Tab-separated table of C-alpha atoms in Angstrom:
chain	number	residue	atom	x	y	z
A	16	UNK	CA	17.123	-3.727	7.677
A	17	UNK	CA	14.202	-1.731	6.343
A	18	UNK	CA	10.450	-1.987	5.886
A	19	UNK	CA	8.337	-0.778	3.007
A	20	UNK	CA	4.883	0.731	3.484
A	21	UNK	CA	2.515	1.531	0.634
A	22	UNK	CA	-0.721	3.505	0.887
A	23	UNK	CA	-2.846	4.132	-2.186
A	24	UNK	CA	-6.109	5.993	-2.655
A	25	UNK	CA	-8.046	3.997	-5.253
A	26	UNK	CA	-11.319	4.417	-7.090
A	27	UNK	CA	-12.818	1.096	-8.236
A	28	UNK	CA	-15.724	0.911	-10.690
A	29	UNK	CA	-17.696	-2.140	-11.806
A	30	UNK	CA	-17.808	-1.704	-15.588
A	31	UNK	CA	-19.184	-5.207	-16.136
A	32	UNK	CA	-22.767	-6.368	-16.513
A	33	UNK	CA	-22.987	-8.405	-13.282
A	34	UNK	CA	-22.729	-7.372	-9.659
A	35	UNK	CA	-19.497	-8.391	-7.968
A	36	UNK	CA	-17.423	-7.898	-4.839
A	37	UNK	CA	-13.775	-7.172	-4.232
A	38	UNK	CA	-12.189	-10.347	-2.877
A	39	UNK	CA	-8.558	-9.212	-2.535
A	40	UNK	CA	-6.268	-6.350	-3.489
A	41	UNK	CA	-2.522	-6.786	-4.057
A	42	UNK	CA	0.201	-4.312	-4.935
A	43	UNK	CA	3.456	-5.097	-6.710
A	44	UNK	CA	6.649	-3.131	-7.208
A	45	UNK	CA	10.151	-3.618	-8.643
A	46	UNK	CA	13.049	-4.119	-6.244
A	47	UNK	CA	15.999	-1.715	-6.499
A	48	UNK	CA	18.535	-4.383	-7.536
A	49	UNK	CA	21.761	-4.472	-9.522
A	50	UNK	CA	21.005	-5.658	-13.080
A	51	UNK	CA	21.620	-9.122	-14.502
A	52	UNK	CA	21.217	-11.284	-11.412
A	53	UNK	CA	18.609	-13.980	-10.774
A	54	UNK	CA	16.848	-11.797	-8.197
A	55	UNK	CA	16.935	-8.827	-10.588
A	56	UNK	CA	15.191	-10.898	-13.270
A	57	UNK	CA	12.587	-12.073	-10.781
A	58	UNK	CA	11.915	-8.854	-8.815
A	59	UNK	CA	13.692	-6.074	-10.736
A	60	UNK	CA	12.114	-6.863	-14.087
A	61	UNK	CA	9.195	-8.812	-12.623
A	62	UNK	CA	7.033	-7.678	-9.726
A	63	UNK	CA	7.441	-8.301	-6.006
A	64	UNK	CA	3.910	-8.660	-4.638
A	65	UNK	CA	2.437	-7.624	-1.317
A	66	UNK	CA	-0.633	-9.859	-1.303
A	67	UNK	CA	-2.204	-8.968	2.029
A	68	UNK	CA	-3.318	-5.583	3.229
A	69	UNK	CA	-2.648	-4.712	6.828
A	70	UNK	CA	-4.809	-2.719	9.200
A	71	UNK	CA	-3.796	0.904	9.577
A	72	UNK	CA	-3.701	1.989	13.210
A	73	UNK	CA	-4.954	5.517	12.411
A	74	UNK	CA	-6.970	7.054	9.594
A	75	UNK	CA	-5.202	8.784	6.708
A	76	UNK	CA	-5.771	12.508	6.849
A	77	UNK	CA	-4.510	15.869	5.642
A	78	UNK	CA	-4.820	19.306	7.196
A	79	UNK	CA	-6.448	21.865	4.909
A	80	UNK	CA	-6.284	25.270	6.566
A	81	UNK	CA	-7.865	24.821	9.989
A	82	UNK	CA	-9.763	21.678	8.942
A	83	UNK	CA	-8.763	18.032	8.699
A	84	UNK	CA	-9.835	15.899	5.738
A	85	UNK	CA	-10.092	12.211	6.701
A	86	UNK	CA	-9.780	9.756	3.809
A	87	UNK	CA	-12.074	6.717	3.840
A	88	UNK	CA	-10.646	3.209	3.698
A	89	UNK	CA	-11.526	0.962	0.777
A	90	UNK	CA	-11.686	-2.282	2.769
A	91	UNK	CA	-11.136	-1.325	6.439
A	92	UNK	CA	-13.595	0.273	8.840
A	93	UNK	CA	-12.702	3.897	9.551
A	94	UNK	CA	-11.542	4.570	13.095
A	95	UNK	CA	-12.594	8.247	13.186
A	96	UNK	CA	-15.869	8.196	11.254
A	97	UNK	CA	-16.906	4.584	11.899
A	98	UNK	CA	-17.873	4.261	8.226
A	99	UNK	CA	-18.083	0.712	6.898
A	100	UNK	CA	-16.566	0.136	3.466
A	101	UNK	CA	-18.734	-1.316	0.717
A	102	UNK	CA	-16.901	-3.707	-1.573
A	103	UNK	CA	-20.074	-5.074	-3.230
A	104	UNK	CA	-20.567	-3.227	-6.506
A	105	UNK	CA	-23.608	-3.304	-8.767
A	106	UNK	CA	-22.850	-2.673	-12.479
A	107	UNK	CA	-21.943	0.974	-12.989
A	108	UNK	CA	-21.268	1.574	-9.275
A	109	UNK	CA	-17.955	2.679	-7.844
A	110	UNK	CA	-16.248	2.941	-4.499
A	111	UNK	CA	-13.077	4.624	-3.359
A	112	UNK	CA	-10.706	4.663	-0.421
A	113	UNK	CA	-7.252	4.003	0.956
A	114	UNK	CA	-5.565	0.612	0.905
A	115	UNK	CA	-2.510	0.061	3.088
A	116	UNK	CA	0.339	-2.454	2.984
A	117	UNK	CA	3.422	-3.001	5.126
A	118	UNK	CA	6.213	-5.338	4.082
A	119	UNK	CA	8.022	-7.371	6.725
A	120	UNK	CA	11.714	-6.848	7.387
A	121	UNK	CA	13.875	-6.592	4.247
A	122	UNK	CA	17.588	-6.232	3.656
A	123	UNK	CA	19.850	-4.887	0.947
A	124	UNK	CA	18.135	-3.601	-2.172
A	125	UNK	CA	14.769	-5.274	-1.516
A	126	UNK	CA	12.822	-2.013	-1.553
A	127	UNK	CA	10.954	-0.107	-4.289
A	128	UNK	CA	13.210	1.257	-7.017
A	129	UNK	CA	13.001	5.071	-6.759
A	130	UNK	CA	12.917	6.979	-10.045
A	131	UNK	CA	12.616	10.693	-10.718
A	132	UNK	CA	9.012	10.182	-11.913
A	133	UNK	CA	8.150	8.073	-8.834
A	134	UNK	CA	7.897	4.392	-7.998
A	135	UNK	CA	6.164	2.070	-10.454
A	136	UNK	CA	3.467	-0.010	-8.797
A	137	UNK	CA	0.946	-2.457	-10.151
A	138	UNK	CA	-2.386	-2.896	-8.384
A	139	UNK	CA	-4.318	-6.107	-8.896
A	140	UNK	CA	-7.913	-6.494	-7.746
A	141	UNK	CA	-9.372	-9.992	-7.575
A	142	UNK	CA	-13.158	-10.185	-7.745
A	143	UNK	CA	-15.318	-12.938	-6.250
A	144	UNK	CA	-15.576	-14.635	-9.648
A	145	UNK	CA	-11.789	-15.128	-9.727
A	146	UNK	CA	-11.118	-12.475	-12.373
A	147	UNK	CA	-8.042	-10.303	-11.867
A	148	UNK	CA	-8.132	-6.639	-12.867
A	149	UNK	CA	-4.883	-4.676	-12.844
A	150	UNK	CA	-3.471	-1.225	-13.529
A	151	UNK	CA	-0.015	0.357	-13.297
A	152	UNK	CA	0.729	3.684	-11.626
A	153	UNK	CA	3.611	5.934	-10.632
A	154	UNK	CA	3.500	7.019	-7.005
A	155	UNK	CA	5.806	9.336	-5.049
A	156	UNK	CA	8.646	7.850	-2.977
A	157	UNK	CA	8.286	9.449	0.471
A	158	UNK	CA	10.396	9.396	3.601
A	159	UNK	CA	8.804	8.071	6.780
A	160	UNK	CA	8.538	11.643	8.096
A	161	UNK	CA	6.642	12.775	4.993
A	162	UNK	CA	4.318	9.751	5.085
A	163	UNK	CA	3.494	10.404	8.751
A	164	UNK	CA	2.124	13.836	7.830
A	165	UNK	CA	-0.828	11.863	6.387
A	166	UNK	CA	-0.939	9.101	9.006
A	167	UNK	CA	0.922	9.427	12.330
A	168	UNK	CA	1.246	5.634	12.628
A	169	UNK	CA	2.440	4.970	9.061
A	170	UNK	CA	4.778	1.962	9.122
A	171	UNK	CA	4.006	1.040	12.723
A	172	UNK	CA	1.392	-1.736	12.425
A	173	UNK	CA	3.801	-4.687	12.215
A	174	UNK	CA	5.947	-3.217	15.001
A	175	UNK	CA	2.873	-2.805	17.215
A	176	UNK	CA	1.798	-6.394	16.540
A	177	UNK	CA	5.292	-7.615	17.472
A	178	UNK	CA	5.600	-5.219	20.447
A	179	UNK	CA	8.726	-3.628	18.910
A	180	UNK	CA	10.037	-0.091	18.880
A	181	UNK	CA	11.168	1.103	15.475
A	182	UNK	CA	14.672	2.665	15.326
A	183	UNK	CA	13.395	6.074	14.141
A	184	UNK	CA	10.719	6.059	16.908
A	185	UNK	CA	13.161	5.643	19.807
A	186	UNK	CA	13.501	8.716	21.986
A	187	UNK	CA	17.004	10.007	22.545
């Protein structure tokens, strides 16, 4: 059993001529499956979508020298700074911040396909008018230990909601 967590720092700009708001953000990735099966065609060639963001327990941050840089959230209120995100964008305006997803329990090869250049992801933003805007990116494939350098509770939200202890969080 394994769980996938994805955190992305996005910049979103309204390049249209009308004001709009971000209604939903989804992220898709390809499963790491053996070729030429039905699931491979569906999720190895096609995209497996995480449609709902999940609340991050802590802010994303990085230590720079003696200082700590806290990254704003795109759609979630910041725990440390208390900053409210603004998803309403006038034409020509932009916003940026972290979005965070956790996938429920998965088995076998139902995790992002790692490549030397990174993991291919597709981000889709749905605006309030029902228009979908998407872009593809390569992101690094990190271990849980590496991800927790940026957020000490990375991958823990679903476990906290279910009152579970994750295997790699158990003390020996």
